[in-house]
Coordinates of C-alpha atoms and ligand atoms in Angstrom, one line a residue:
X1 CA 198.8 104.3 302.0
X2 CA 195.3 105.5 301.1
X3 CA 194.6 106.7 304.6
X4 CA 197.6 108.9 304.9
X5 CA 198.2 112.0 302.9
X6 CA 199.5 115.4 303.3
X7 CA 197.4 118.5 303.7
X8 CA 198.2 119.8 300.2
X9 CA 196.9 116.5 298.9
X10 CA 193.5 116.7 300.6
X11 CA 191.8 118.0 297.6
X12 CA 193.4 119.0 294.5
X13 CA 190.8 121.0 292.7
X14 CA 192.2 123.7 290.6
X15 CA 191.2 127.1 289.6
X16 CA 190.9 128.0 286.0
X17 CA 188.3 128.4 283.3
X18 CA 186.4 125.5 281.8
X19 CA 188.2 124.6 278.7
X20 CA 185.2 124.2 276.5
X21 CA 183.3 127.2 277.7
X22 CA 180.1 125.4 278.6
X23 CA 178.4 126.0 281.9
X24 CA 179.5 123.0 283.7
X25 CA 181.9 120.2 283.7
X26 CA 181.9 118.8 280.2
X27 CA 185.6 119.4 279.5
X28 CA 187.2 116.7 277.4
X29 CA 188.8 114.7 280.2
X30 CA 190.8 112.2 278.2
X31 CA 193.4 110.5 280.5
X32 CA 196.1 108.4 278.9
X33 CA 198.6 106.5 281.0
X34 CA 201.5 104.9 279.1
X35 CA 203.9 102.4 280.5
X36 CA 204.1 104.1 283.9
X37 CA 206.7 102.8 286.4
X38 CA 206.8 104.0 290.0
X39 CA 209.0 102.8 292.8
X40 CA 209.6 104.1 296.3
X41 CA 212.5 102.4 298.2
X42 CA 212.0 98.9 297.2
X43 CA 210.7 97.0 294.1
X44 CA 208.5 98.7 291.5
X45 CA 205.1 99.5 292.9
X46 CA 203.7 100.2 289.4
X47 CA 205.3 98.0 286.7
X48 CA 204.6 99.5 283.3
X49 CA 201.0 100.4 283.8
X50 CA 199.0 101.5 280.7
X51 CA 195.5 102.7 280.9
X52 CA 193.1 105.2 279.4
X53 CA 190.0 106.9 280.6
X54 CA 187.9 108.2 277.8
X55 CA 186.0 111.5 278.2
X56 CA 182.9 111.0 280.4
X57 CA 184.0 107.5 281.3
X58 CA 184.1 106.0 284.8
X59 CA 187.0 103.7 285.3
X60 CA 187.5 101.6 288.4
X61 CA 190.9 100.6 289.7
X62 CA 190.2 97.3 291.5
X63 CA 192.7 95.1 293.3
X64 CA 193.8 93.8 296.6
X65 CA 195.5 95.9 299.3
X66 CA 199.0 97.0 298.3
X67 CA 198.6 96.3 294.5
X68 CA 199.3 100.0 293.7
X69 CA 195.9 101.4 293.1
X70 CA 196.3 104.5 295.3
X71 CA 199.8 105.1 293.9
X72 CA 198.4 105.1 290.4
X73 CA 195.7 107.5 291.4
X74 CA 198.1 109.8 293.1
X75 CA 200.4 109.7 290.1
X76 CA 197.5 110.9 287.9
X77 CA 196.9 113.7 290.4
X78 CA 200.5 114.6 290.3
X79 CA 200.9 113.8 294.0
X80 CA 203.6 111.2 293.1
X81 CA 206.4 111.7 290.6
X82 CA 206.6 108.7 288.2
X83 CA 209.9 107.1 287.4
X84 CA 209.2 106.1 283.8
X85 CA 206.4 106.3 281.3
X86 CA 203.9 109.1 280.6
X87 CA 200.6 110.5 281.7
X88 CA 198.7 112.8 279.4
X89 CA 195.5 114.7 280.1
X90 CA 193.6 115.9 277.0
X91 CA 196.7 115.3 274.9
X92 CA 199.1 117.3 277.1
X93 CA 201.8 115.4 279.0
X94 CA 201.5 116.1 282.7
X95 CA 204.0 113.5 283.9
X96 CA 206.8 112.2 281.7
X97 CA 210.5 112.4 281.1
X98 CA 211.6 115.7 282.6
X99 CA 208.0 116.8 283.0
X100 CA 205.9 117.0 286.2
X101 CA 203.0 119.4 286.2
X102 CA 202.1 120.5 289.7
X103 CA 198.9 118.9 291.1
X104 CA 197.2 122.3 291.3
X105 CA 197.9 123.0 287.6
X106 CA 196.4 119.7 286.3
X107 CA 192.8 120.8 286.7
X108 CA 191.8 117.5 288.3
X109 CA 189.5 117.1 291.3
X110 CA 190.3 114.6 294.0
X111 CA 188.2 113.1 296.8
X112 CA 190.1 111.1 299.4
X113 CA 188.9 108.2 301.4
X114 CA 188.2 110.2 304.5
X115 CA 186.9 113.2 302.5
X116 CA 189.2 115.5 304.4
X117 CA 186.7 118.2 305.1
X118 CA 188.1 121.1 307.1
X119 CA 186.0 120.9 310.3
X120 CA 186.6 124.5 311.3
X121 CA 185.3 125.8 307.9
X122 CA 181.7 126.1 306.9
X123 CA 180.4 123.9 304.1
X124 CA 180.5 126.8 301.7
X125 CA 184.1 127.6 302.7
X126 CA 185.1 124.0 302.2
X127 CA 183.6 124.0 298.7
X128 CA 185.2 127.3 297.9
X129 CA 188.6 126.3 299.2
X130 CA 190.2 125.6 295.8
X131 CA 188.5 128.5 294.0
X132 CA 189.9 131.9 293.0
X133 CA 188.3 135.0 294.5
X134 CA 186.3 135.7 291.3
X135 CA 184.8 132.3 291.2
X136 CA 183.9 132.5 294.9
X137 CA 182.2 135.8 294.3
X138 CA 180.4 134.6 291.2
X139 CA 178.2 132.2 293.1
X140 CA 180.1 129.1 292.0
X141 CA 180.0 127.7 295.6
X142 CA 176.2 127.8 295.9
X143 CA 175.8 126.6 292.3
X144 CA 178.0 123.5 293.0
X145 CA 176.1 122.9 296.3
X146 CA 172.9 122.9 294.3
X147 CA 174.4 120.5 291.9
X148 CA 175.1 117.9 294.6
X149 CA 171.7 118.5 296.2
X150 CA 173.0 120.5 299.2
X151 CA 171.6 123.9 298.2
X152 CA 171.2 126.2 301.1
X153 CA 173.5 124.3 303.4
X154 CA 176.6 126.5 302.8
X155 CA 176.5 128.0 306.3
X156 CA 176.4 124.7 308.1
X157 CA 179.5 123.0 309.5
X158 CA 180.6 119.5 308.3
X159 CA 180.0 118.0 311.7
X160 CA 176.3 118.9 311.5
X161 CA 175.8 116.9 308.3
X162 CA 175.1 113.2 307.8
X163 CA 177.8 111.0 306.4
X164 CA 176.2 111.0 303.0
X165 CA 175.9 114.8 303.0
X166 CA 179.6 115.2 304.0
X167 CA 180.5 112.9 301.2
X168 CA 178.7 115.2 298.8
X169 CA 180.4 118.3 300.3
X170 CA 183.7 116.6 299.4
X171 CA 182.5 115.9 295.9
X172 CA 181.3 119.5 295.6
X173 CA 184.7 120.8 296.7
X174 CA 186.4 118.7 294.0
X175 CA 183.8 119.7 291.3
X176 CA 183.7 123.4 292.1
X177 CA 186.8 124.4 290.1
X178 CA 185.3 122.6 287.0
X179 CA 188.0 119.9 286.8
X180 CA 188.8 118.0 283.6
X181 CA 188.5 114.8 285.5
X182 CA 187.7 113.4 289.0
X183 CA 189.8 111.0 291.0
X184 CA 188.1 109.2 293.9
X185 CA 190.0 107.1 296.4
X186 CA 187.7 104.6 298.1
X187 CA 185.0 107.2 298.3
X188 CA 182.4 105.2 300.1
X189 CA 184.5 103.3 302.6
X190 CA 183.6 105.8 305.4
X191 CA 179.9 104.9 305.2
X192 CA 178.0 102.1 306.7
X193 CA 176.6 99.4 304.4
X194 CA 173.1 100.7 304.0
X195 CA 174.1 104.3 303.5
X196 CA 176.9 103.3 301.2
X197 CA 174.6 101.7 298.6
X198 CA 172.2 104.8 298.7
X199 CA 175.1 107.3 298.4
X200 CA 176.8 105.2 295.7
X201 CA 173.6 105.4 293.6
X202 CA 173.3 109.1 294.1
X203 CA 176.9 109.7 293.2
X204 CA 176.6 107.4 290.2
X205 CA 173.6 109.4 289.0
X206 CA 175.3 112.7 289.6
X207 CA 178.6 111.8 287.8
X208 CA 176.7 110.3 284.9
X209 CA 174.6 113.4 284.5
X210 CA 177.7 115.6 284.7
X211 CA 179.6 113.5 282.3
X212 CA 182.8 114.0 284.1
X213 CA 185.7 111.5 283.5
X214 CA 186.2 109.7 286.7
X215 CA 188.9 107.3 287.9
X216 CA 188.2 105.7 291.2
X217 CA 189.9 103.2 293.5
X218 CA 188.2 100.4 295.3
X219 CA 188.9 97.0 296.6
X220 CA 185.2 96.2 296.5
X221 CA 184.3 94.2 293.4
X222 CA 180.6 95.1 293.6
X223 CA 181.5 98.8 293.8
X224 CA 183.8 98.5 290.8
X225 CA 181.2 96.6 288.8
X226 CA 178.3 98.9 289.7
X227 CA 180.0 102.2 289.0
X228 CA 182.7 101.4 286.5
X229 CA 182.1 101.6 282.7
X230 CA 185.3 99.7 282.6
X231 CA 187.3 98.1 285.4
X232 CA 191.1 97.8 285.6
X233 CA 191.9 94.7 287.7
X234 CA 195.3 95.3 289.3
X235 CA 197.6 92.8 290.9
X236 CA 201.1 93.5 292.2
X237 CA 201.7 96.6 290.2
X238 CA 200.3 95.5 286.9
X239 CA 196.9 95.7 285.2
X240 CA 195.8 92.1 284.7
X241 CA 192.7 93.0 282.7
X242 CA 191.0 96.2 281.6
X243 CA 187.5 95.6 280.3
X244 CA 183.8 96.1 281.0
X245 CA 182.5 94.5 284.1
X246 CA 180.6 91.9 282.1
X247 CA 183.7 90.9 280.1
X248 CA 185.8 90.6 283.2
X249 CA 183.2 88.4 284.9
X250 CA 182.3 86.2 282.0
X251 CA 185.8 86.0 280.3
X252 CA 188.4 86.7 282.9
X253 CA 191.9 87.1 281.4
X254 CA 193.6 84.9 284.0
X255 CA 192.8 82.4 286.7
X256 CA 193.9 85.1 289.2
X257 CA 191.3 87.5 287.8
X258 CA 188.6 84.8 287.8
X259 CA 189.3 84.0 291.4
X260 CA 189.6 87.6 292.6
X261 CA 186.5 88.9 290.8
X262 CA 183.3 87.3 291.9
X263 CA 182.7 83.9 293.3
X264 CA 184.5 81.1 291.4
X265 CA 184.6 77.3 291.7
X266 CA 188.0 76.0 290.5
X267 CA 188.4 72.5 289.3
X268 CA 191.0 70.5 287.3
X269 CA 190.0 69.4 283.9
X270 CA 191.3 67.6 280.9
X271 CA 190.5 69.7 277.8
X272 CA 189.7 68.5 274.3
X273 CA 188.8 71.5 272.3
X274 CA 185.7 73.2 273.6
X275 CA 185.0 70.6 276.3
X276 CA 186.8 69.4 279.4
X277 CA 186.3 66.3 281.5
X278 CA 186.1 67.2 285.2
X279 CA 185.0 65.8 288.5
X280 CA 181.5 66.9 287.8
X281 CA 181.4 65.6 284.2
X282 CA 181.8 67.4 280.9
X283 CA 182.1 71.2 281.0
X284 CA 181.9 73.5 278.0
X285 CA 184.9 75.9 277.5
X286 CA 184.7 79.4 276.0
X287 CA 188.1 78.9 274.3
X288 CA 189.4 75.6 272.8
X289 CA 192.1 74.1 274.9
X290 CA 194.1 70.8 275.0
X291 CA 195.4 69.0 278.0
X292 CA 195.4 69.9 281.7
X293 CA 193.4 73.0 282.5
X294 CA 192.0 74.8 285.6
X295 CA 188.4 75.3 284.9
X296 CA 186.6 78.3 286.5
X297 CA 182.9 77.8 286.9
X298 CA 180.6 80.5 288.4
X299 CA 178.2 79.3 291.0
X300 CA 175.2 80.2 288.8
X301 CA 176.5 77.9 286.1
X302 CA 176.2 74.8 288.3
X303 CA 173.1 72.9 289.0
X304 CA 172.2 70.3 291.6
X305 CA 170.4 67.1 290.9
X306 CA 169.4 64.2 293.1
X307 CA 172.4 61.9 293.3
X308 CA 175.1 60.3 295.4
X309 CA 178.3 62.2 294.6
X310 CA 178.3 64.9 297.3
X311 CA 176.4 66.3 300.2
X312 CA 174.7 69.6 300.8
X313 CA 176.7 71.1 303.7
X314 CA 175.1 74.5 304.0
X315 CA 172.3 76.5 302.4
X316 CA 172.6 80.3 302.3
X317 CA 169.3 82.0 301.4
X318 CA 169.4 85.5 300.0
X319 CA 165.9 86.1 299.0
X320 CA 166.5 86.7 295.3
X321 CA 168.5 83.5 295.2
X322 CA 170.3 81.0 297.3
X323 CA 173.7 79.3 297.4
X324 CA 174.2 75.7 298.4
X325 CA 177.7 74.7 299.6
X326 CA 178.2 71.2 298.5
X327 CA 181.0 68.9 299.8
X328 CA 182.6 65.9 298.0
X329 CA 184.0 63.0 300.0
X330 CA 187.6 64.2 299.2
X331 CA 186.9 67.5 300.8
X332 CA 186.4 69.6 297.7
X333 CA 183.6 72.1 298.0
X334 CA 181.4 73.9 295.4
X335 CA 179.2 76.9 295.6
X336 CA 176.0 76.4 293.6
X337 CA 173.7 79.4 293.1
X338 CA 170.0 79.1 292.1
X339 CA 167.0 81.3 292.1
X340 CA 163.9 80.7 294.2
X341 CA 163.6 78.7 297.3
X342 CA 166.1 75.9 298.0
X343 CA 165.2 72.6 296.5
X344 CA 167.8 70.6 298.5
X345 CA 168.3 70.7 302.3
X346 CA 171.4 70.5 304.4
X347 CA 172.6 66.9 304.6
X348 CA 170.9 65.7 301.3
X349 CA 172.9 63.7 298.8
X350 CA 173.3 65.4 295.4
X351 CA 175.2 65.4 292.1
X352 CA 176.7 68.6 290.8
X353 CA 176.5 69.4 287.0
X354 CA 177.4 72.2 284.7
X355 CA 174.3 73.9 283.2
X356 CA 176.1 73.9 279.8
X357 CA 177.3 77.6 279.9
X358 CA 180.8 78.0 278.6
X359 CA 183.4 78.4 281.3
X360 CA 187.0 79.6 281.3
X361 CA 189.7 77.0 281.2
X362 CA 193.3 78.1 282.0
X363 CA 196.2 75.9 280.9
X364 CA 198.0 74.5 284.0
X365 CA 201.7 75.4 284.4
Ligands
LIG401 P1 195.3 99.8 299.7 O1 194.0 99.3 299.1 O2 195.7 99.1 300.9 O3 195.3 101.3 299.9 P2 196.8 100.1 297.2 O4 196.5 99.1 296.2 O5 196.2 101.4 297.1 O6 196.5 99.5 298.7 P3 199.3 101.5 297.4 O7 198.8 102.4 298.5 O8 199.3 102.2 296.1 O9 198.4 100.2 297.3 O10 200.7 100.9 297.8 C1 201.4 100.1 296.9 C2 202.7 99.7 297.5 O11 203.5 100.9 297.6 C3 202.6 99.2 299.0 O12 203.5 98.2 299.1 C4 203.0 100.4 299.8 O13 203.5 100.1 301.0 C5 204.0 101.1 298.9 N1 204.0 102.6 299.1 C6 203.0 103.4 298.8 N2 203.3 104.7 299.1 C7 204.6 104.7 299.6 C8 205.5 105.7 300.1 N3 205.2 106.9 300.1 N4 206.7 105.2 300.5 C9 207.0 103.9 300.5 N5 206.2 102.9 300.0 C10 205.0 103.3 299.6

């Protein structure tokens, strides 16, 4: 869905004065989503989704393809009508029973996956597209181009700019009408890997400086973690966990989240309070459990010792650290991450142990 959209959805920036009267973007920008349900023809695509984005906060919507991320973003923008629940912006209901404020009246800026710049319009005309005549005349276009580091490029055409610059034009267009919040749909997926990291950092810095509430969609865990103050992990139309990246990584709410977010080793255990017996010996648990559990251990919480339980099958060297993929005779494999140069080579016999860090254990069944 996120690649197809109608022209009127290319960029929903809105004309209108800044609500707090300051020079830029620091309008309140509180978004509250309460029990939102959305369906198209079939089953519910959003199943009672609740979420908030605080003023100035960056919230990532992270999840696999088809989980409903884009539909949620488009619902906030007003490009989709919700079936149940409520969406408020700064305390005013914009979607709810009998209420659907038009996208252009929500004062929300949106940047789509393909940026959707108009190729036949100059950069300045692209940025001024959602502005009223007064704003265009007042120098707002050039001011916004300066803001995103593209001052003086207003007469150029999008095709003459680099991918990173085009991305900033799309951002400028969304920011020009001083939106209360920004919505970004996979904003970096058009860029190749090296440029993506650079542009991501630039955009991160810019949005942090501007202090504009931002909700963005990504299926890239790293992007969600790097940019998101909080991350909403979505699966099949529900939010499985909404928390800071560190909380999600260290204390995932479910086995599914643990597996989806970051690398995870899964193994069966028999829990007795804060410890579980497993194939690799005793493992500490973050929460006391009893009986059969699935234990999730991050690769950096495993260590290798000389031994005879398993064999190093592969070593992946990353510079800052390395990962050993270790195979047990029954075919089970573990990823073990350690800093520095590899101590064990491919083919060597080893034993895998926990480093004692608490891991998550999820009751089976
Ligand atoms: P992706 O990362 O692939 O873009 P997503 O998490 O953003 O996925 P959505 O685009 O929100 O997922 O789609 C969620 C579900 O809703 C999918 O099953 C999709 O086919 C369906 N869907 C989305 N828009 C429509 C529509 N206009 N009509 C019918 N079904 C739709």
